XYZ file of C-alpha atoms in Angstrom:
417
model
C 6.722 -23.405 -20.436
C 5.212 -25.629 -22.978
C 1.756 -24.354 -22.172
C 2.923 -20.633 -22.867
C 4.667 -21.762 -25.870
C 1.012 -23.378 -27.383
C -1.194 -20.513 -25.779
C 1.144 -18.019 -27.858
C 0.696 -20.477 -31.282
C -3.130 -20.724 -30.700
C -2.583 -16.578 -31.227
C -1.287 -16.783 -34.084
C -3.139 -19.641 -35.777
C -6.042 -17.119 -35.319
C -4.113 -14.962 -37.894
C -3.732 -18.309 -39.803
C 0.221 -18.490 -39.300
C 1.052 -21.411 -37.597
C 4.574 -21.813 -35.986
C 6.151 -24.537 -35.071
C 5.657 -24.763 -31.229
C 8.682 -26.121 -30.671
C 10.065 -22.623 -32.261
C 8.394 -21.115 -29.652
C 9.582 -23.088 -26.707
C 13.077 -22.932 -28.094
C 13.164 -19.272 -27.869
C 11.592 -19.001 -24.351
C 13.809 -21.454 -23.038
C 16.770 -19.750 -24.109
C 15.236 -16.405 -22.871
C 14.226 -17.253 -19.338
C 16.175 -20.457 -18.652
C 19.706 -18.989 -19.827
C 19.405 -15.123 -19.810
C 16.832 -14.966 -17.046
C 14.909 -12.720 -18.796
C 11.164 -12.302 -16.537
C 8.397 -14.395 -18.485
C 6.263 -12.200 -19.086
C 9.048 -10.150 -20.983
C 10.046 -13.157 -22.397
C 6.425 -13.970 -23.676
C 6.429 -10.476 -25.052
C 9.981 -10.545 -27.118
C 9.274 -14.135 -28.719
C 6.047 -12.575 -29.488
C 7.429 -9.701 -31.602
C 10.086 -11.436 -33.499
C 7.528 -13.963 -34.986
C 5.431 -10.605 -35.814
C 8.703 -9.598 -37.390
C 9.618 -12.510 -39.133
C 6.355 -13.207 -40.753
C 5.384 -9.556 -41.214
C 2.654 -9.488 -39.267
C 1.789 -5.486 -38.364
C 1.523 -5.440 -34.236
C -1.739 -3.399 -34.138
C -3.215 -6.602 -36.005
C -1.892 -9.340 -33.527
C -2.481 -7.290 -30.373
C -6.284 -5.365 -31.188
C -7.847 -7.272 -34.343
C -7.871 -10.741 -32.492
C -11.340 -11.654 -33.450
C -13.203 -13.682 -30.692
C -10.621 -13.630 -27.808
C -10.158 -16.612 -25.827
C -11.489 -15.293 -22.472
C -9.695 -15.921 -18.982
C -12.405 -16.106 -15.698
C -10.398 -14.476 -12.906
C -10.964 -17.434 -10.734
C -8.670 -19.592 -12.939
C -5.665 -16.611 -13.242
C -3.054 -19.145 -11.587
C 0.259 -18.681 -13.476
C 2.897 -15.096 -12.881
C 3.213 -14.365 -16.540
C 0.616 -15.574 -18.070
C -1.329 -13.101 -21.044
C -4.904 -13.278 -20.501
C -8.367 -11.835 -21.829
C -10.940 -10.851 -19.200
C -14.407 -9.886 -19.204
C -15.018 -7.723 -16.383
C -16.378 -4.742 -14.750
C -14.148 -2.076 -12.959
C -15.436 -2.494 -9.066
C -13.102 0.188 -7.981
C -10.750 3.001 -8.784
C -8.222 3.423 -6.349
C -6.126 7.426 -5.692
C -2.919 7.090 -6.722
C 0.276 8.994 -6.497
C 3.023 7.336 -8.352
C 4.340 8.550 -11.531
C 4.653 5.895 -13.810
C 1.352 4.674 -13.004
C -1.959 5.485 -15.037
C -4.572 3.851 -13.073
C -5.101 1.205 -10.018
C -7.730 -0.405 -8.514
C -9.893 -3.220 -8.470
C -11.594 -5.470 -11.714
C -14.508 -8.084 -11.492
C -16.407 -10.641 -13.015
C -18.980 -13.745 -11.737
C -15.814 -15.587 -10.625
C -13.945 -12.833 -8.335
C -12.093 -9.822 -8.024
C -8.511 -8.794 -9.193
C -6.421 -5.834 -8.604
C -5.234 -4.007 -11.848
C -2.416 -2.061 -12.737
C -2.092 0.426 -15.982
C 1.254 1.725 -16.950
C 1.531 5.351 -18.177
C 3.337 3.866 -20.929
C 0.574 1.897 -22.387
C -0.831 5.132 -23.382
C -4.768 3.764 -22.694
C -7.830 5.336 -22.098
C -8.960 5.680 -18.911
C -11.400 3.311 -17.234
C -14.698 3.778 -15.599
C -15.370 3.395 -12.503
C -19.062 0.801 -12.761
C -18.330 0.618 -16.592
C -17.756 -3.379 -17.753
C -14.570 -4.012 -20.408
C -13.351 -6.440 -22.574
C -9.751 -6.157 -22.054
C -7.442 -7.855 -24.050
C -3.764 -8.985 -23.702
C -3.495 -8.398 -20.091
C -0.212 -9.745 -17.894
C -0.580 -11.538 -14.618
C 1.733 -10.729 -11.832
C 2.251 -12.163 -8.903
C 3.305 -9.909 -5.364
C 3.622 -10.873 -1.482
C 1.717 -14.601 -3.006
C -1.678 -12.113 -4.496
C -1.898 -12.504 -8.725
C -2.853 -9.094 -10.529
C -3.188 -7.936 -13.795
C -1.296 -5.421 -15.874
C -1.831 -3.370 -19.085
C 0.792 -2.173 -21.379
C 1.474 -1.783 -24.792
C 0.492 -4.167 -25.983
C -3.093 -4.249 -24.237
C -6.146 -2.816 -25.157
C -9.523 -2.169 -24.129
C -13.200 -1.846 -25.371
C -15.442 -0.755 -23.323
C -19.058 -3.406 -23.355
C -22.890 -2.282 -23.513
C -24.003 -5.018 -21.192
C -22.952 -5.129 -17.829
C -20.400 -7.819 -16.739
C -22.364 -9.143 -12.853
C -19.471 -9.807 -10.368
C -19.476 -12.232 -7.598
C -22.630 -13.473 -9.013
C -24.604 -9.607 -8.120
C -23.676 -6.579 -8.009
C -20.806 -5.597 -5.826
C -20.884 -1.697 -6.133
C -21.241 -0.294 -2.319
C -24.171 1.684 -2.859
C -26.155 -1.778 -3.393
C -25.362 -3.006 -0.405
C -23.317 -2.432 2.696
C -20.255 -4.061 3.158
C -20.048 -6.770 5.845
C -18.671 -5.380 9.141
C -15.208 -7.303 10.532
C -12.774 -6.821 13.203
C -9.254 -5.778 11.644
C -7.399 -8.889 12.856
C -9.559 -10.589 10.013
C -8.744 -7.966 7.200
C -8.085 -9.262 4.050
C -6.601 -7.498 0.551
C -8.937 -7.067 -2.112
C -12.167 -6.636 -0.285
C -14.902 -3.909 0.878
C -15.516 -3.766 4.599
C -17.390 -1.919 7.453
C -14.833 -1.499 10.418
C -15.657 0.306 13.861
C -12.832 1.666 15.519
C -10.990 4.577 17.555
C -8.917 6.624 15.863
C -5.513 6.092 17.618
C -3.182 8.377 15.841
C -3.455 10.771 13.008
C 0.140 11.613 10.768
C 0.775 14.832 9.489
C 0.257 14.776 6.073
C 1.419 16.895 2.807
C 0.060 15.214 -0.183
C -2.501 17.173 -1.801
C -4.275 13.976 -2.815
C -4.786 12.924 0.798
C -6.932 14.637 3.121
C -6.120 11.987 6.170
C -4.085 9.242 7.121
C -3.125 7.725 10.511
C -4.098 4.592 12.261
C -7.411 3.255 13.478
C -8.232 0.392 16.279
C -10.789 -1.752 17.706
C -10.471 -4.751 20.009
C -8.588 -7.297 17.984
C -5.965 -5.429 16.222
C -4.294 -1.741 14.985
C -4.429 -0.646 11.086
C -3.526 2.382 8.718
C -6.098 4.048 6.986
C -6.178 6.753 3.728
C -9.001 9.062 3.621
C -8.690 10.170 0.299
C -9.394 13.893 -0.572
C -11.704 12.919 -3.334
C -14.009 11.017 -1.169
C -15.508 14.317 0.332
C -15.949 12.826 4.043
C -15.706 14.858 6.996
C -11.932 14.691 9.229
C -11.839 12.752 11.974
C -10.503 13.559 15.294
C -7.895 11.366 17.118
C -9.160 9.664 20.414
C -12.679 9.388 19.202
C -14.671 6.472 17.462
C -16.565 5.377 14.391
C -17.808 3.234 11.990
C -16.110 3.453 8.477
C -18.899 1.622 6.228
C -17.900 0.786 2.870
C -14.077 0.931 3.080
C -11.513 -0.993 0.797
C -8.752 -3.168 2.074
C -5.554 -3.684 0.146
C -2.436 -4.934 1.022
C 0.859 -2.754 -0.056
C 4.241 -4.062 0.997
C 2.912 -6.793 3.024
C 0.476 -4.829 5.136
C -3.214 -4.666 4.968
C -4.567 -1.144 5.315
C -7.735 0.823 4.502
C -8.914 3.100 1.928
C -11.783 5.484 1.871
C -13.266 6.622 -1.044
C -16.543 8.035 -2.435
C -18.738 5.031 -1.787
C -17.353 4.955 2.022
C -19.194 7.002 4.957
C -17.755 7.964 8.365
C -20.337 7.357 11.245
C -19.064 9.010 14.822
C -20.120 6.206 17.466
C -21.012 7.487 20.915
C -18.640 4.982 22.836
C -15.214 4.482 23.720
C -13.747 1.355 21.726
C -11.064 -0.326 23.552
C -7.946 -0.414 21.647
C -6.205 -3.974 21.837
C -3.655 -4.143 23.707
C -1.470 -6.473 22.271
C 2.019 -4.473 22.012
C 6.103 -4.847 20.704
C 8.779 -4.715 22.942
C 11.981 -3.512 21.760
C 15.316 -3.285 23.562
C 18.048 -0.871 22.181
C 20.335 2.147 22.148
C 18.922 5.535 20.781
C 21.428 6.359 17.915
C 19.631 9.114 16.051
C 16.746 11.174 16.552
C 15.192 12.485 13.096
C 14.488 15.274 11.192
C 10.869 16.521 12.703
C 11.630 15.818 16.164
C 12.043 18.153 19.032
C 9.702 21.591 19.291
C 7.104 21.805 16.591
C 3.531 23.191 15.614
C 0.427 21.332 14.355
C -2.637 22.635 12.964
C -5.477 23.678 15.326
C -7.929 22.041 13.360
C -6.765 18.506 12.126
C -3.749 18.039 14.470
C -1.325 17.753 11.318
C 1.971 18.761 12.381
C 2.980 22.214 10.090
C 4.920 22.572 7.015
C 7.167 25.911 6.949
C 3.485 26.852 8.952
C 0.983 25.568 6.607
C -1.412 22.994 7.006
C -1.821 20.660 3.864
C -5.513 20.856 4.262
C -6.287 24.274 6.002
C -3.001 26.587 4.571
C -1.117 29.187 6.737
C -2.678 28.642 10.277
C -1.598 29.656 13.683
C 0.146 26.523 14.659
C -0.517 24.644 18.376
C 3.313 23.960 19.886
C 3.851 20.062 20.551
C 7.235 17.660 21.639
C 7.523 14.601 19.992
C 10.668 12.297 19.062
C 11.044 10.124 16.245
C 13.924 7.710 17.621
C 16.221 5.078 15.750
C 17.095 2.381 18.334
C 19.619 -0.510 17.252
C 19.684 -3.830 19.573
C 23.079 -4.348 17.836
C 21.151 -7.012 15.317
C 18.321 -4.798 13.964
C 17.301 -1.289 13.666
C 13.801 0.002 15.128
C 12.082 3.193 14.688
C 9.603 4.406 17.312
C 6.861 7.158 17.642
C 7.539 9.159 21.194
C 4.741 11.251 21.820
C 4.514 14.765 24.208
C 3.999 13.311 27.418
C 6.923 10.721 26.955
C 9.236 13.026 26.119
C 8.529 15.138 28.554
C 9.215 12.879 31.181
C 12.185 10.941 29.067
C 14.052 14.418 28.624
C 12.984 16.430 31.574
C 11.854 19.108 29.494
C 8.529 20.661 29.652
C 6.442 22.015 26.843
C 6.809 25.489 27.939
C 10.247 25.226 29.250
C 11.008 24.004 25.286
C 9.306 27.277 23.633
C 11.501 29.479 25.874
C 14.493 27.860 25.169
C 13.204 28.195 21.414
C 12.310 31.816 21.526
C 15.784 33.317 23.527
C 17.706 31.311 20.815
C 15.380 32.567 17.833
C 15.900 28.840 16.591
C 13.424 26.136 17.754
C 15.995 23.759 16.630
C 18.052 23.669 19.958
C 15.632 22.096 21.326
C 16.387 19.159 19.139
C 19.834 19.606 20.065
C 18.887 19.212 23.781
C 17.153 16.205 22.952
C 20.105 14.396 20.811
C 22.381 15.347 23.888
C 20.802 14.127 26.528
C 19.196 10.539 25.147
C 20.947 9.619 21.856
C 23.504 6.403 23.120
C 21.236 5.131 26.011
C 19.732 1.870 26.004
C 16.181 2.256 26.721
C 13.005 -0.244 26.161
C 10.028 0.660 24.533
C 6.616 -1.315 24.224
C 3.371 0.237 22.067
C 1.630 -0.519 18.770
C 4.361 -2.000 15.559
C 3.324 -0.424 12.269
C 4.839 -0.959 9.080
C 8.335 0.162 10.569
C 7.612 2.199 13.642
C 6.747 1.533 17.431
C 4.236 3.807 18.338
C 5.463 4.052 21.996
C 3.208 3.786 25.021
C 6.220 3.373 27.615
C 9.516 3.452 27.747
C 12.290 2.626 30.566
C 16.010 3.967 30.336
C 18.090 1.293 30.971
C 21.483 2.523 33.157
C 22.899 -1.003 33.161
C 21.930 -4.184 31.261
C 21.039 -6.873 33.623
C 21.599 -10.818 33.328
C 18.007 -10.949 32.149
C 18.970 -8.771 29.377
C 22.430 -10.043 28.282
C 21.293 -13.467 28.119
C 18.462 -12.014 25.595
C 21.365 -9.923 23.316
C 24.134 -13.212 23.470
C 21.012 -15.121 22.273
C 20.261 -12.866 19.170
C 23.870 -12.788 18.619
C 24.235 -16.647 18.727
C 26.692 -16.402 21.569
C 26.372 -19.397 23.991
């Protein structure tokens, strides 16, 4: 705290106001120590009632700092800390939440940062390629990765000479990103990753043109193809190389991100999947919303909207089964992925056999009704790909009665001896 307390003194002295450090402490303390107010809020109200008190205008303390005291991203160590970088913007990311004005990725010689500006800061936009000096910045920390964050009080001035990051240039187009097997898939970096395309999910952001998951050997992962990047759709079951793609991590899990600077390559091989899969053991207590009879786009495979593709608008839709299933072990909850050919065989219901049920009722919902009936309150087990929160289920086994094996495996989640 004492370091915060003389960075924010060394900003003022450069207005020639010195206060009294221990001022500044004092108020922090109380702030975060007593009212558990989050530093960097903290920072930012001691800040303003010193403006206040010696009548210092904000636009002065926040923009006019001649000479900034300039932070390499290498030595951003400390959640809440303000900071000054130098740095070029390596990548804008596509994004779709409200309150956010821009996200991606900032560089200098030293590394690369992800960056966050608030609506509310009311900035200019950045350049994608363009270097900045950007002042009064706010590191935050999430899932152990520091970032930086503008607001209000932050500003930005855009440089004339180039800021070099990583020691070179990192834009794609200079060179091609390194190519790595998912399992070793890191945030914050570009990447050329070969894969098959193991499922694509329907879609309805208009932002998005595809998004599903992708595999090779070592490992299963989501990918974004953004709409802006202008790449060709890819087709589920088949293979290729993704050069030039950005890994980030959002709620704990890596993923990928094409953009503009990325290219799709279609290999001519088969890449084996790896095969490393979740088991989960549970009773079906709900099948969603979505389940049951319904149509997916001829061309991408998305499943229909009120029977309109997101990408390719009112279309003659392709029939399909699926189930998306909520099983509960009686300690945890599990959703799972259950594609045609499972459910056909789970439910005893054919494709076919579903559309005329659909069509003499004039309501493709009892066919979800069929579906709830017959499997909702079984126990069942179900192995396939975990991502984020669902199974994406390769088998599954209805369990009429649970044997020692299994009892022994729910007492010992229970803690019953």
């Amino acid at each position: 705290m004492k370091q915060i307390a003389e960075s924010i003194r060394d900003r003022f002295m450069k207005l020639g106001i010195d206060v009294p450090v221990e001022d500044i402490e004092s108020r922090l303390d109380e702030l975060i120590t007593k009212f558990k107010v989050p530093s960097n809020e903290a920072q930012r109200s001691v800040i303003n009632y010193f403006l206040k008190k010696y009548s210092i205008p904000k636009n002065e303390f926040y923009v006019r700092q001649a000479e900034p005291q300039l932070t390499k991203i290498v030595d951003i160590t400390e959640n809440g800390q303000w900071a000054n970088l130098k740095a070029k913007v390596v990548q804008l990311w596509e994004n779709t939440h409200e309150s956010i004005s821009q996200v991606g990725l900032l560089g200098d010689e030293t590394g690369i940062i992800k960056f966050t500006i608030w609506k509310n800061a009311e900035l200019p936009p950045l350049e994608q390629g363009e270097s900045y000096l950007l002042r009064s910045v706010v590191v935050g920390e999430y899932n152990g990765r520091f970032q930086v964050q503008f607001n209000k009080n932050s500003s930005v001035e855009k440089l004339s000479d180039p800021v070099e990051v990583g020691g070179g240039d990192f834009t794609p187009a200079a060179r091609e990103a390194e190519l790595r097997n998912i399992v070793d898939l890191v945030g914050n970096q570009w990447a050329t990753v070969r894969g098959k395309v193991v499922q694509l999910w329907e879609n309805s952001h208009e932002s998005i043109e595809q998004a599903g998951l992708i595999g090779d050997e070592t490992g299963v992962i989501k990918f974004t193809n953004w709409a802006s990047s202008e790449l060709p759709d890819m087709e589920e079951g088949k293979s290729y190389m993704l050069k030039n793609v950005v890994v980030n991590e959002w709620n704990g899990k890596i993923q990928i991100q094409l953009n503009k600077s990325s290219s799709i390559e279609i290999l001519d091989e088969d890449i084996e999947v790896g095969t490393s899969s979740f088991t989960y053991f549970g009773a079906m207590i709900d099948i969603q919303t979505g389940s049951g009879l319904i149509k997916r786009c001829p061309e991408c495979k998305r499943a229909l909207v009120k029977g309109a593709c997101a990408e390719h608008g009112k279309v003659k839709g392709e029939y399909d089964l699926r189930i998306k299933a909520v099983l509960d072990s009686g300690t945890s909850t599990q959703d799972a992925l259950i594609n045609r050919e499972l459910t056909e065989e789970l439910a005893g219901i054919s494709l076919d056999s579903a559309i005329a049920m659909a069509a003499d009722a004039l309501d493709p919902g009892v066919v979800l009704d069929k579906l709830k009936h017959e499997l909702v309150g079984r126990y069942y087990t179900v192995s396939g790909h975990r991502l984020d929160r669902y199974i994406l289920v390769e088998s599954i086994t209805p369990r009429t009665s649970l044997d020692r094996e299994l009892l022994n495996e729910m007492f010992a989640e229970l803690g019953v001896e």
